[in-house]
XYZ file of C-alpha atoms in Angstrom:
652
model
C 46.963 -85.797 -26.181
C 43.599 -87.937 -25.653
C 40.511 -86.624 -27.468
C 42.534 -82.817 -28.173
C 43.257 -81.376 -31.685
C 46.617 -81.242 -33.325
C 50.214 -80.850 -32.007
C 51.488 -77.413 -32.175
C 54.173 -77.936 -34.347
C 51.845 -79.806 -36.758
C 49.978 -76.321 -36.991
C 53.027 -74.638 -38.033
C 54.181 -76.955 -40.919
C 50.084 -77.014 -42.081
C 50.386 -72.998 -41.996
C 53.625 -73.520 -44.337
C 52.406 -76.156 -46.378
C 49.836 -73.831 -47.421
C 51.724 -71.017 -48.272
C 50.795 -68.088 -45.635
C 53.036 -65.742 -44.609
C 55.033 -65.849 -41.676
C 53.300 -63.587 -38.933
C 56.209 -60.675 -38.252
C 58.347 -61.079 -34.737
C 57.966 -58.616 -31.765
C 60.662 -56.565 -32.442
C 59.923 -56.615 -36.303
C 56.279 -54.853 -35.398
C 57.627 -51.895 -33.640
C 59.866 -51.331 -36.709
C 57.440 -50.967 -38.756
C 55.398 -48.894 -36.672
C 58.360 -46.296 -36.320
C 58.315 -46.176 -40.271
C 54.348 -45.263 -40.347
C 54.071 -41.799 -41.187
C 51.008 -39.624 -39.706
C 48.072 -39.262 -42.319
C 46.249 -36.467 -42.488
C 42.159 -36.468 -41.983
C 39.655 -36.614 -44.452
C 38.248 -33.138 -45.327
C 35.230 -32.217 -43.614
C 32.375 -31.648 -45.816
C 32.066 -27.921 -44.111
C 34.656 -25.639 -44.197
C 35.972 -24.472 -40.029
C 35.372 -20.921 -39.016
C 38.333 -19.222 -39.045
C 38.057 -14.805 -38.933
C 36.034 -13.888 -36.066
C 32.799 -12.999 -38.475
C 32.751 -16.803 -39.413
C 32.786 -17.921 -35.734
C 30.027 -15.659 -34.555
C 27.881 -16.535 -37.386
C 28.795 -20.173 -36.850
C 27.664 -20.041 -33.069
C 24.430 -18.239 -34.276
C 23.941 -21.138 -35.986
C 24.132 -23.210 -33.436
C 22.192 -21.691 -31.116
C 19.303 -20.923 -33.146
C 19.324 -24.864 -33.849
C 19.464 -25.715 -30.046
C 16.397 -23.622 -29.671
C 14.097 -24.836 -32.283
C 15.000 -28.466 -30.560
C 14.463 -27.239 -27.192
C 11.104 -24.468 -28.630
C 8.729 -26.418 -30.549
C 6.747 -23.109 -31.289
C 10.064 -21.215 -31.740
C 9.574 -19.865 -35.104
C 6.164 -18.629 -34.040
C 7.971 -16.627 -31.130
C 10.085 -14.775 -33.919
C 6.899 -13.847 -36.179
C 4.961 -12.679 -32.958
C 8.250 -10.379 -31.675
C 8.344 -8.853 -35.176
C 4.545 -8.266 -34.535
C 4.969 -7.618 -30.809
C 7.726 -4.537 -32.041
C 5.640 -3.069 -34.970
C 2.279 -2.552 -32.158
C 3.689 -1.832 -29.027
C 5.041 1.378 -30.532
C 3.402 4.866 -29.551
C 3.206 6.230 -32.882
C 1.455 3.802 -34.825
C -2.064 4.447 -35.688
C -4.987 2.563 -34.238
C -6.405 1.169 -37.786
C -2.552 -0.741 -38.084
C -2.756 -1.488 -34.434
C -5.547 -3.200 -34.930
C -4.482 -5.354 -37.978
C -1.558 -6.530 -36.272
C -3.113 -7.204 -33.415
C -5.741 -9.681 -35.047
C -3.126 -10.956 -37.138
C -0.923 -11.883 -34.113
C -4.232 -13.636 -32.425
C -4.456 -15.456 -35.852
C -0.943 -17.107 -35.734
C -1.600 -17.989 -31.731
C -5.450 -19.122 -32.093
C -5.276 -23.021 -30.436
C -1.956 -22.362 -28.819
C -2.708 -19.361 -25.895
C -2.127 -21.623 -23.121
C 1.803 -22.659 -24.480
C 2.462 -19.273 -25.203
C 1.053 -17.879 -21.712
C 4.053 -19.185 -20.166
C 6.493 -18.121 -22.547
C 8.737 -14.854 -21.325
C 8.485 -13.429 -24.822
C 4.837 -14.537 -26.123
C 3.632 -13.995 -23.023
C 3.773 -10.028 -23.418
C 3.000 -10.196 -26.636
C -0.540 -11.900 -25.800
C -0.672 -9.453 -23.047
C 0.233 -6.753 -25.322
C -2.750 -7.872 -27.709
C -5.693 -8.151 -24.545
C -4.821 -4.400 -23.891
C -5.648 -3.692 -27.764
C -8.137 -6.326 -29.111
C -11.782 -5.887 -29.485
C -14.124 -6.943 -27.254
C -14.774 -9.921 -29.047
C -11.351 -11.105 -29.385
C -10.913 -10.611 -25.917
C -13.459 -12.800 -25.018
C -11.896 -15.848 -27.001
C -8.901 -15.232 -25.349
C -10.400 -15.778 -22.058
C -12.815 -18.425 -23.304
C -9.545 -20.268 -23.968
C -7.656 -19.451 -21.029
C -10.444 -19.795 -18.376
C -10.092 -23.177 -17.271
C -6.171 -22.575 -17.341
C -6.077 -19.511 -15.236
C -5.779 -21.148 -11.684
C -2.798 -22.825 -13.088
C -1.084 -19.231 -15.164
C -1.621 -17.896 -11.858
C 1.426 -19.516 -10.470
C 3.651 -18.847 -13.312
C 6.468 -16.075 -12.914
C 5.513 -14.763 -16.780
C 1.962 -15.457 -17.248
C 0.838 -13.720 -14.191
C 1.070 -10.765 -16.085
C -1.205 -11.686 -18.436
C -3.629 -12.959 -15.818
C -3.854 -9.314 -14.250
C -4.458 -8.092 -17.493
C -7.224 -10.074 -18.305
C -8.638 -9.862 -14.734
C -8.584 -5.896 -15.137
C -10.202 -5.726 -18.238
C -12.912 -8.761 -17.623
C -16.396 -7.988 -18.071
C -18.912 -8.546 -14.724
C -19.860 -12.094 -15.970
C -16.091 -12.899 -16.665
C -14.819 -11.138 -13.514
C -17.264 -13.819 -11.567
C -16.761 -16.892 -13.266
C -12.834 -16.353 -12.201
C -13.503 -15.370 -8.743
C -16.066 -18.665 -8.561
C -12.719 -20.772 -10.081
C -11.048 -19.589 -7.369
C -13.688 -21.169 -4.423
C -11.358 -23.514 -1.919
C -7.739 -21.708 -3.574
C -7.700 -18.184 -2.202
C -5.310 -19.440 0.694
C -3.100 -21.527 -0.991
C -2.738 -18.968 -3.732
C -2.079 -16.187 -1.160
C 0.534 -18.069 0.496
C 2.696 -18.522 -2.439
C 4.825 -15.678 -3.734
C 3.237 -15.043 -7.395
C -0.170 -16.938 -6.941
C -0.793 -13.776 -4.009
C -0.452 -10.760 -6.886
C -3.152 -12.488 -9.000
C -5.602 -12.782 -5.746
C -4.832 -9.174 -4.603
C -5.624 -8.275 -8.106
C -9.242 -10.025 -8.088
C -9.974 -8.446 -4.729
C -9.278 -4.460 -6.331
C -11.752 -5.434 -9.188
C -14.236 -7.676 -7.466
C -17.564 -5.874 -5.667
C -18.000 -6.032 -2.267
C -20.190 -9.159 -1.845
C -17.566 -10.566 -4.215
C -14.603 -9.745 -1.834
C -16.516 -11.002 1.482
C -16.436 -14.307 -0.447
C -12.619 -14.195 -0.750
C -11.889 -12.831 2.691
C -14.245 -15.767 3.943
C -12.128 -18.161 2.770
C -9.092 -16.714 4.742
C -11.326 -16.885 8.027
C -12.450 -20.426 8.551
C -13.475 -23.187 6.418
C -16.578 -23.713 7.651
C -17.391 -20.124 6.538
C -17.082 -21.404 2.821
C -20.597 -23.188 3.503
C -22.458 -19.739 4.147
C -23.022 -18.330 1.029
C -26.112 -15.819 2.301
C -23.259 -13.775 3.931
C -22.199 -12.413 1.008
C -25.209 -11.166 -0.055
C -25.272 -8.325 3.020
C -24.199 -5.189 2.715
C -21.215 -5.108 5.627
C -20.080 -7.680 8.086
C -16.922 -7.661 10.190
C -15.156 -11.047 11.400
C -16.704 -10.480 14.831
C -20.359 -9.723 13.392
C -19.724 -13.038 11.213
C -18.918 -14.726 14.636
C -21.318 -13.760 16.603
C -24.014 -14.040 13.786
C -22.811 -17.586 13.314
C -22.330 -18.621 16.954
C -18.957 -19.686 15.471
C -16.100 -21.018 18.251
C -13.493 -17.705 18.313
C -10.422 -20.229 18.910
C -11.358 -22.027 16.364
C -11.406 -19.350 13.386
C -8.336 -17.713 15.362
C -6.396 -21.274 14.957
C -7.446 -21.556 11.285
C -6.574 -17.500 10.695
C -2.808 -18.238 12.072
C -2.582 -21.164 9.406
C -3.053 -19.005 6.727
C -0.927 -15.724 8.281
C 2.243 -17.561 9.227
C 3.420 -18.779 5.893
C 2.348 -15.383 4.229
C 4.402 -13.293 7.636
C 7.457 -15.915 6.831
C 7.241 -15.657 3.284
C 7.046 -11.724 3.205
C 4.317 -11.615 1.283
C 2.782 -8.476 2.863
C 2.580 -6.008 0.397
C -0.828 -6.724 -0.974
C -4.254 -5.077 0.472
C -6.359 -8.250 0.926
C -2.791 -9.178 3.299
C -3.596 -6.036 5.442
C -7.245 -6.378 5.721
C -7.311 -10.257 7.181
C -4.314 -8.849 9.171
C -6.382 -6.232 10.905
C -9.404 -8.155 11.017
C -7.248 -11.001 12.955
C -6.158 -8.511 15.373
C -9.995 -7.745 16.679
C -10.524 -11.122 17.459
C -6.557 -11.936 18.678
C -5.366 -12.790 22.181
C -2.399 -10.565 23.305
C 0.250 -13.286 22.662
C -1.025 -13.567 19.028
C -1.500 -10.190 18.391
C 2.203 -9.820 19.703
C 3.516 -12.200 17.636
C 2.143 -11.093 14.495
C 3.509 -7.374 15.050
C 6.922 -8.687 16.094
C 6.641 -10.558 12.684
C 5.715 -8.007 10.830
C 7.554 -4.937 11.805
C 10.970 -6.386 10.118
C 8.945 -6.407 6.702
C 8.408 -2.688 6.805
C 12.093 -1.667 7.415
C 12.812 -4.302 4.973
C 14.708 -2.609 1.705
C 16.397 0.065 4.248
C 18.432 -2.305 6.509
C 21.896 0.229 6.551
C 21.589 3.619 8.258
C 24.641 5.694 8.550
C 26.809 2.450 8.234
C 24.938 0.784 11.120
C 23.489 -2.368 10.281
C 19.771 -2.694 12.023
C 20.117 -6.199 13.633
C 16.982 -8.382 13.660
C 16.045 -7.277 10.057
C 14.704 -10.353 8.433
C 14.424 -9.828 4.355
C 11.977 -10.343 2.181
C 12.846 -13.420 -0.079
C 13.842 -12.633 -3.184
C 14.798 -14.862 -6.311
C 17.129 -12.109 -8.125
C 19.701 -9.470 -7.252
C 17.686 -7.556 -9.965
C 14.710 -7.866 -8.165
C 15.991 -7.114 -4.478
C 17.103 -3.871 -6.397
C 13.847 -2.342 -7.471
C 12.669 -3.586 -4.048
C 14.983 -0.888 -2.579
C 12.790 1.632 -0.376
C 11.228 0.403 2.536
C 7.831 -2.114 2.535
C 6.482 0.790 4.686
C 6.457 3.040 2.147
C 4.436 1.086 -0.106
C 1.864 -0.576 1.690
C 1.004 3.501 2.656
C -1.611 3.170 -0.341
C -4.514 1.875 1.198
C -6.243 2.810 4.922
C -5.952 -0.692 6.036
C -2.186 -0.449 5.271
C -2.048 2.470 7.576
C -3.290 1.304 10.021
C -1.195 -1.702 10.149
C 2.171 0.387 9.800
C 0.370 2.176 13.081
C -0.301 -0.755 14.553
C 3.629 -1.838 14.340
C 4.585 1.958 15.791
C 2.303 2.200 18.738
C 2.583 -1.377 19.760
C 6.194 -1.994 18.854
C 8.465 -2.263 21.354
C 11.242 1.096 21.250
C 13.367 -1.010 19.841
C 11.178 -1.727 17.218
C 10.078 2.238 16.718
C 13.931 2.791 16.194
C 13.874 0.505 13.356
C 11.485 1.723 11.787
C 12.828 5.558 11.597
C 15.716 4.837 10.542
C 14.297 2.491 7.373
C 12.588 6.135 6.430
C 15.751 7.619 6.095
C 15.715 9.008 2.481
C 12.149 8.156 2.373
C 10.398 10.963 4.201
C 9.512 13.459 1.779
C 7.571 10.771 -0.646
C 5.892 9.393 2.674
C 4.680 12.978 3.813
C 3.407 14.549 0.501
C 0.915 10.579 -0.093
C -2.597 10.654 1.222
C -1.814 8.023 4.098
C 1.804 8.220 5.054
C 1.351 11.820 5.950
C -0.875 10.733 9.013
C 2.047 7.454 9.644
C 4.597 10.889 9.884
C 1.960 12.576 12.412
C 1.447 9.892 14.715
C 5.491 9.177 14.488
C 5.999 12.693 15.818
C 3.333 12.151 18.321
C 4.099 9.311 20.170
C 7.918 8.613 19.532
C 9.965 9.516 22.816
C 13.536 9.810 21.130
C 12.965 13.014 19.924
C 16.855 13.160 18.762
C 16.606 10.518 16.662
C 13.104 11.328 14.810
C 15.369 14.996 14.822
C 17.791 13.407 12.934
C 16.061 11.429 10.276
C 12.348 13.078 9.870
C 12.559 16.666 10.897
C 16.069 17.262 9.353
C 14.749 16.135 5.979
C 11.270 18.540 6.132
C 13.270 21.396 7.052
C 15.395 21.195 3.410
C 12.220 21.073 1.645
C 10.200 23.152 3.569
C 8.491 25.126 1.093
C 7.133 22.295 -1.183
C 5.610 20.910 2.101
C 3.930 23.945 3.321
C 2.019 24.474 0.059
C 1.081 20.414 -0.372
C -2.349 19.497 0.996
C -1.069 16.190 2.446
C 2.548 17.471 3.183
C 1.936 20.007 5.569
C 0.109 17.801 7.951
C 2.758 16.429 9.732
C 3.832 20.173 10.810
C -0.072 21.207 11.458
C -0.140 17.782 14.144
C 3.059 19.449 15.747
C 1.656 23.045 15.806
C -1.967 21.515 16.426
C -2.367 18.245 17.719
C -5.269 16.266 16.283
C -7.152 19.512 15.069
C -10.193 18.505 13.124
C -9.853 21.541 10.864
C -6.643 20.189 9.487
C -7.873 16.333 9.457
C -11.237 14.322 8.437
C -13.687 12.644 11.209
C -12.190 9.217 9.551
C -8.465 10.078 9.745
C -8.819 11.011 13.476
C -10.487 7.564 13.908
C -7.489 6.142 12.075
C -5.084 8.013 13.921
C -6.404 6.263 17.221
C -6.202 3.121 16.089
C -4.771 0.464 18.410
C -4.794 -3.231 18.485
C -8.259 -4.108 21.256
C -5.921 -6.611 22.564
C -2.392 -4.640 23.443
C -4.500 -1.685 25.134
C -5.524 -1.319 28.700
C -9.425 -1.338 29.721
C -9.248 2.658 30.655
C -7.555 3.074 26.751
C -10.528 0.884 25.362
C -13.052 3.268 27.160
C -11.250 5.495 25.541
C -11.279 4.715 22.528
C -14.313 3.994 22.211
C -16.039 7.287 22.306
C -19.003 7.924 19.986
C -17.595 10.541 17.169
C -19.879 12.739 15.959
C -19.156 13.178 12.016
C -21.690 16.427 11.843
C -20.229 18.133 14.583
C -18.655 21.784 13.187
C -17.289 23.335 16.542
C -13.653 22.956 16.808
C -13.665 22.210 20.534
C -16.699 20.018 20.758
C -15.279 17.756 17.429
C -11.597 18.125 19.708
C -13.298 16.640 21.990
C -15.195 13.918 20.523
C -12.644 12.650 18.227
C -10.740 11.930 21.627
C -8.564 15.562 20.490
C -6.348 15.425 23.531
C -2.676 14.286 22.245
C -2.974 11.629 25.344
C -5.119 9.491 23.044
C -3.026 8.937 20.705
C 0.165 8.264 22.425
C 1.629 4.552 22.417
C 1.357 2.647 25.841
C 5.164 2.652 26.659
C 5.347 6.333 25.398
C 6.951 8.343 28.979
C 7.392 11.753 27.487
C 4.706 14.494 28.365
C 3.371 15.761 24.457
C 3.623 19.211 24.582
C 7.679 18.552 25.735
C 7.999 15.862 22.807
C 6.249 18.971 20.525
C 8.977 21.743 21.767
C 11.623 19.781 21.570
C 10.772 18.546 17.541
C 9.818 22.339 17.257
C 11.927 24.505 18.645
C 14.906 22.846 20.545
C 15.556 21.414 16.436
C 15.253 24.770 15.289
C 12.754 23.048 12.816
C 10.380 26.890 14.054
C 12.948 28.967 12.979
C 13.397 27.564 9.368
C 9.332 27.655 9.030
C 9.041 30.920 10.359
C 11.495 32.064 7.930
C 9.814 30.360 5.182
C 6.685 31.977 6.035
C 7.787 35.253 5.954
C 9.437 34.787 2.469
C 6.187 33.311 1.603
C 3.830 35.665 3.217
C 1.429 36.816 0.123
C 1.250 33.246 -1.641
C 0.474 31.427 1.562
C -1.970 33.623 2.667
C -3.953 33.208 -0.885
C -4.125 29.759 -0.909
C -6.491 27.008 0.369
C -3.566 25.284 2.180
C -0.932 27.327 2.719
C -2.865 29.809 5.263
C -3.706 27.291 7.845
C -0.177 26.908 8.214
C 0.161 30.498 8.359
C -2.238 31.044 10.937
C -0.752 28.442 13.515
C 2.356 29.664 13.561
C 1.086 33.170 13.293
C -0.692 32.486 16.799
C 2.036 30.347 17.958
C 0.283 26.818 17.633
C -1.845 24.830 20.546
C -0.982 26.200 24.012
C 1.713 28.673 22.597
C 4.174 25.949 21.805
C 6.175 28.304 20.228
C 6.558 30.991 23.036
C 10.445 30.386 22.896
C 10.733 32.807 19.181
C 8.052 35.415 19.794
C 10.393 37.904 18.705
C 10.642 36.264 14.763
C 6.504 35.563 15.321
C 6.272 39.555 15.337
C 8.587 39.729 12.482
C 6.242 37.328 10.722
C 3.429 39.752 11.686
C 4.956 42.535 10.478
C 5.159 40.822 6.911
C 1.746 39.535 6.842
C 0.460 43.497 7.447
C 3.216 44.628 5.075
C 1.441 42.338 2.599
C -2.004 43.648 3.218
C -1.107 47.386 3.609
C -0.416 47.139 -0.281
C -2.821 49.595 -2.646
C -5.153 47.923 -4.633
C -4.029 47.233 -8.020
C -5.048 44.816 -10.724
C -1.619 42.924 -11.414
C -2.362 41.286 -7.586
C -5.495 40.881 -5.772
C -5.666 42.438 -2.281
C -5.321 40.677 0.826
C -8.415 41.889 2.376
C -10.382 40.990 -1.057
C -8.660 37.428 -1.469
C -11.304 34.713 -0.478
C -8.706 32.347 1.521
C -6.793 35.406 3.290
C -9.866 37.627 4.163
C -10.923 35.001 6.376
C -7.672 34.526 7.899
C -6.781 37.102 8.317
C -10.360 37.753 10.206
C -9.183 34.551 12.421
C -6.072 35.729 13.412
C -7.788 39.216 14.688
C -9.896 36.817 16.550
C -7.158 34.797 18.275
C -4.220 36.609 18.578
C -4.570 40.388 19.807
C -0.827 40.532 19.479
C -1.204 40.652 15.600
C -4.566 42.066 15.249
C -2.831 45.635 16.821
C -0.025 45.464 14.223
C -2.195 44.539 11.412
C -4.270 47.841 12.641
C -1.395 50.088 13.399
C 0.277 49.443 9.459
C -2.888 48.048 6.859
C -5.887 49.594 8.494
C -5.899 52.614 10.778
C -7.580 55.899 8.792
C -8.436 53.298 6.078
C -11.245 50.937 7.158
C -14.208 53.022 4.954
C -11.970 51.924 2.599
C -12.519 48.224 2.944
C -15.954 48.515 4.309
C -17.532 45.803 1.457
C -16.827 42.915 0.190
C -14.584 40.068 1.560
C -12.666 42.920 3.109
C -15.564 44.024 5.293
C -14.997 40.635 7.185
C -11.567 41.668 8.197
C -12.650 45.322 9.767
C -15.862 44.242 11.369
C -13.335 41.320 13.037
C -11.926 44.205 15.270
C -15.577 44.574 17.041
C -16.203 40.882 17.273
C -12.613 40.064 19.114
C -12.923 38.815 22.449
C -10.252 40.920 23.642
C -11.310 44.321 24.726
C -7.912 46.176 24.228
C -8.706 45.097 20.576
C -12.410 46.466 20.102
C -11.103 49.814 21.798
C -8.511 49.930 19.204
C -10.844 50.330 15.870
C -14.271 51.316 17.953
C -13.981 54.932 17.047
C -13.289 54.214 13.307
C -15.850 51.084 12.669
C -18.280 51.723 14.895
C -19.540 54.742 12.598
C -19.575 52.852 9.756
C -21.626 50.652 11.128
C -24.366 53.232 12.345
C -24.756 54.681 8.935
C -24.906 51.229 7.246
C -21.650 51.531 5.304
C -20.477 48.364 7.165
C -22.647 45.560 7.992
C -22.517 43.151 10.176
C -24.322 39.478 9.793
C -27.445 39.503 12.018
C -26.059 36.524 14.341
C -23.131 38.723 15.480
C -24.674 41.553 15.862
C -27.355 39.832 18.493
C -24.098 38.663 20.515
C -22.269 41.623 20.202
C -25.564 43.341 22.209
């Protein structure tokens, strides 16, 4: 061939020629593959695990390498959880405390911010801000300060952010809230960033949380620093001060409430007060809105009653089964902490729709007793049985549940409430000027012109007349019922009263009761309304057990004076009333005279005591007077008894 390289065959005889082997045939190879025998590897330079011990020890290994890769201050996390066990425990004394302590600041000086966001380092540097000294503390937060805004968002180190928040000095406390100028609504909006705000807004002053709450209201209010320097100012007053647009500030206000309604983020104070302060300036579409919102929150945690699944229940988002655990009671029951969160769980049950109302008792099932004995969900229980018209319902869940623990309510200051609105609507010797005002609290925009009138009555705070304060605070029941509300009160209170046999139980209880109810502060006020069977004789249907109760209450007091237990008639709380009930109920005031005090009143003719017997004279009812006027009205001429100066001019 032209210009190519050797022949083939010449290959072959060079190959020969020079003595090389003949390459082996096809079927030759496989041969000798057959004949190969299998070799065995090389031993490893480490020995495999083999008994269980080896391979657990082995994976230990392992991972503990894969985490000083992945951890570059891994070791450190061991010395610090060594140190983190040793302090953290209740027995050791303060002087060791104190040396670990600086000794586990020592190892983590230059290197707070990596730790911060650590899940084990960051308790142990919170661990070590709760029991530092001052001046360690203040390094810490030197060195964390410009960091915080960042921690803030971080599921561990928000801990640790609280911490040092709640144990900042004034100047450190304001140099965070200043980091936080232009952030307060993006922080709020997002799920951890919110606790850390809320947080800041407990510790700050009040000029200090007008400047966060201005933030949430416009941006334009950001500019006006001088309004924080005043003393109070409302969203309106900041309007109208400002000669701000209202549809403006509402537009920007609905920005910021959305994503925080959405993201269930309602749980926190500053949340309820820009909440309520939206609703004074809201139309009745937007105030609508944000109650329709926000009423599937507060069932949230509750959402199966007796098997029945409450449609329309939106849940909170959670990132963890764990977490949706804890989360279990109702949102209701803990935003009941603060005033402004009552009012907003009102403002959900009086503008609701019934629907809504439904929803919302039966989230409480199981709940009741821990919302009726705290300071604010008491008064959510009293204007539930006020204004709710399915009386079988609120029967089945509320009143069911008081009547098993009946005696731990009657003796609680805030649990007995909720019976003292059924026996006594809106009385303000049972409730403060400022929890009637809350108790008629209703969204400006959802209530008619003649409820605004209403509602706006001046309330005088000195005022110490039960029917002129009745009055003022707006005492009829009417006030406080919810717009769509058809049932007349004092049927609503009969049937929750009597028609559940909810009386008969408390009557009973009363009776068992009798002596220690009538000696203390809050028992006898219960005592004496269902002595004198409540407002307008709401309980007329058991007179009969009423007398029986009565009788018990006189048994009590027709006891000798000994020392083991002080008299009735001597007691502070059930001298006076005692002395009330004379004066309001003639029915017992001739039983208490017929078994404790006829032949007997020189007797009890000083002291607390002489209250009771000079009551007999002062009773409006004449039957009464003619009952003890031959016995006390000698005393009284020869001086034995006295009578206070007042009385006696309007007994002449």
């Amino acid at each position: 061939m032209a210009g190519g390289g050797d022949h083939p065959g010449a290959n072959k005889r060079k190959r020969e020629a020079a003595g090389r082997p003949k390459a082996p045939s096809k079927g030759a190879a496989d041969a000798t593959k057959r004949k190969k025998t299998y070799d065995p590897p090389a031993p490893s330079a480490k020995p495999q695990p083999v008994t269980a011990k080896d391979k657990r020890v082995a994976a230990k290994e392992m991972s503990e390498s894969r985490k000083m890769k992945r951890k570059p201050n891994y070791n450190l996390e061991k010395e610090l959880a060594v140190l983190w066990e040793k302090m953290r425990c209740r027995d050791v004394s303060k002087e060791n405390r104190s040396k670990l302590v600086t000794e586990a600041l020592r190892k983590m000086d230059g290197k707070y911010f990596e730790i911060a966001g650590s899940h084990v380092t960051a308790r142990v540097l919170q661990t070590c801000v709760k029991w530092c000294s001052q001046s360690e503390r203040d390094a810490v937060f030197a060195a964390l300060q410009p960091h915080l805004l960042h921690l803030s968002r971080k599921k561990y180190a928000v801990f640790l952010v609280k911490k040092l928040i709640k144990l900042a000095t004034k100047k450190q406390l304001a140099l965070f809230i200043s980091s936080l100028h232009g952030h307060v609504a993006s922080l709020l909006r997002h799920t951890i960033g919110a606790a850390v705000i809320d947080c800041a807004f407990h510790q700050a002053t009040p000029p200090q949380k007008r400047s966060l709450l201005l933030e949430l209201y416009s941006t334009e209010l950001q500019l006006f620093k001088d309004l924080t320097e005043q003393k109070s100012c409302s969203l309106l007053e900041t309007i109208s001060k400002l000669g701000l647009q209202k549809s403006s500030v509402l537009q920007y206000m609905t920005t910021v409430i959305q994503p925080v309604l959405e993201k269930g983020i309602v749980e926190y104070s500053i949340v309820h007060t820009v909440i309520l302060e939206y609703l004074t300036i809201a139309d009745k579409t937007s105030a609508s809105d944000v109650i329709r919102q926000l009423t599937p929150h507060l069932t949230q945690g509750s959402s199966v009653v007796d098997g029945e699944e409450l449609s329309g229940v939106a849940e909170v988002p959670t990132k963890s089964k764990a977490k949706k655990k804890r989360s279990s009671e109702p949102l209701l029951i803990r935003i009941m902490q603060t005033r402004e969160g009552l009012k907003l769980g009102l403002a959900c049950l009086k503008h609701g729709s019934a629907k809504d109302r439904k929803k919302i008792i039966k989230s409480l099932k199981g709940q009741v007793m821990k919302l009726a004995l705290s300071d604010y969900g008491c008064l959510f229980l009293a204007c539930l049985l006020s204004i709710v018209d399915d009386t079988k319902l609120v029967t089945k869940v509320v009143i069911e549940e008081l009547s098993k623990q009946l005696k731990e309510i009657i003796f609680d200051k805030n649990g007995r409430r909720p019976l003292l609105q059924l026996l006594h609507p809106l009385c303000s010797r049972y409730l403060t000027p400022t929890d009637l005002i809350c108790l008629n609290y209703r969204v400006p925009s959802l209530i008619s012109k003649d409820e605004a009138s209403e509602s706006a009555i001046n309330v005088n705070l000195d005022s110490k007349l039960d029917d002129v304060a009745d009055k003022e605070h707006g005492g009829s029941e009417d006030t406080l019922v919810a717009s769509d509300s058809k049932k007349d009160p004092f049927k609503r209170r009969q049937e929750l009263l009597v028609k559940s046999e909810l009386c008969e139980v408390l009557i009973e209880t009363c009776i068992e009761n009798v002596g220690e109810l009538l000696r203390t502060n809050f028992g006898k006020d219960l005592l004496y309304e269902v002595a004198t069977g409540g407002k307008n004789n709401v309980l007329e249907g058991v007179t009969d057990r009423i007398h029986v109760l009565h009788n018990a209450i006189a048994s009590d007091a027709a006891r000798p004076r000994t020392e083991d237990v002080e008299h009735a008639f001597d007691n502070y709380h059930s001298s006076r009333v005692i002395r009330k009930m004379i004066l309001d109920c003639p029915a017992f005031a001739a039983t208490l005279w017929k078994n404790a005090l006829e032949g007997k009143c020189k007797l009890y003719a000083d002291g607390f005591s002489s209250k009771v017997v000079a009551a007999y004279l002062e009773s409006p009812d004449s039957k009464v007077k003619d009952l003890a006027r031959s016995e006390v009205q000698p005393l009284i001429d020869s001086g034995i008894l006295k009578i206070p100066d007042r009385k006696a001019a309007e007994k002449k």
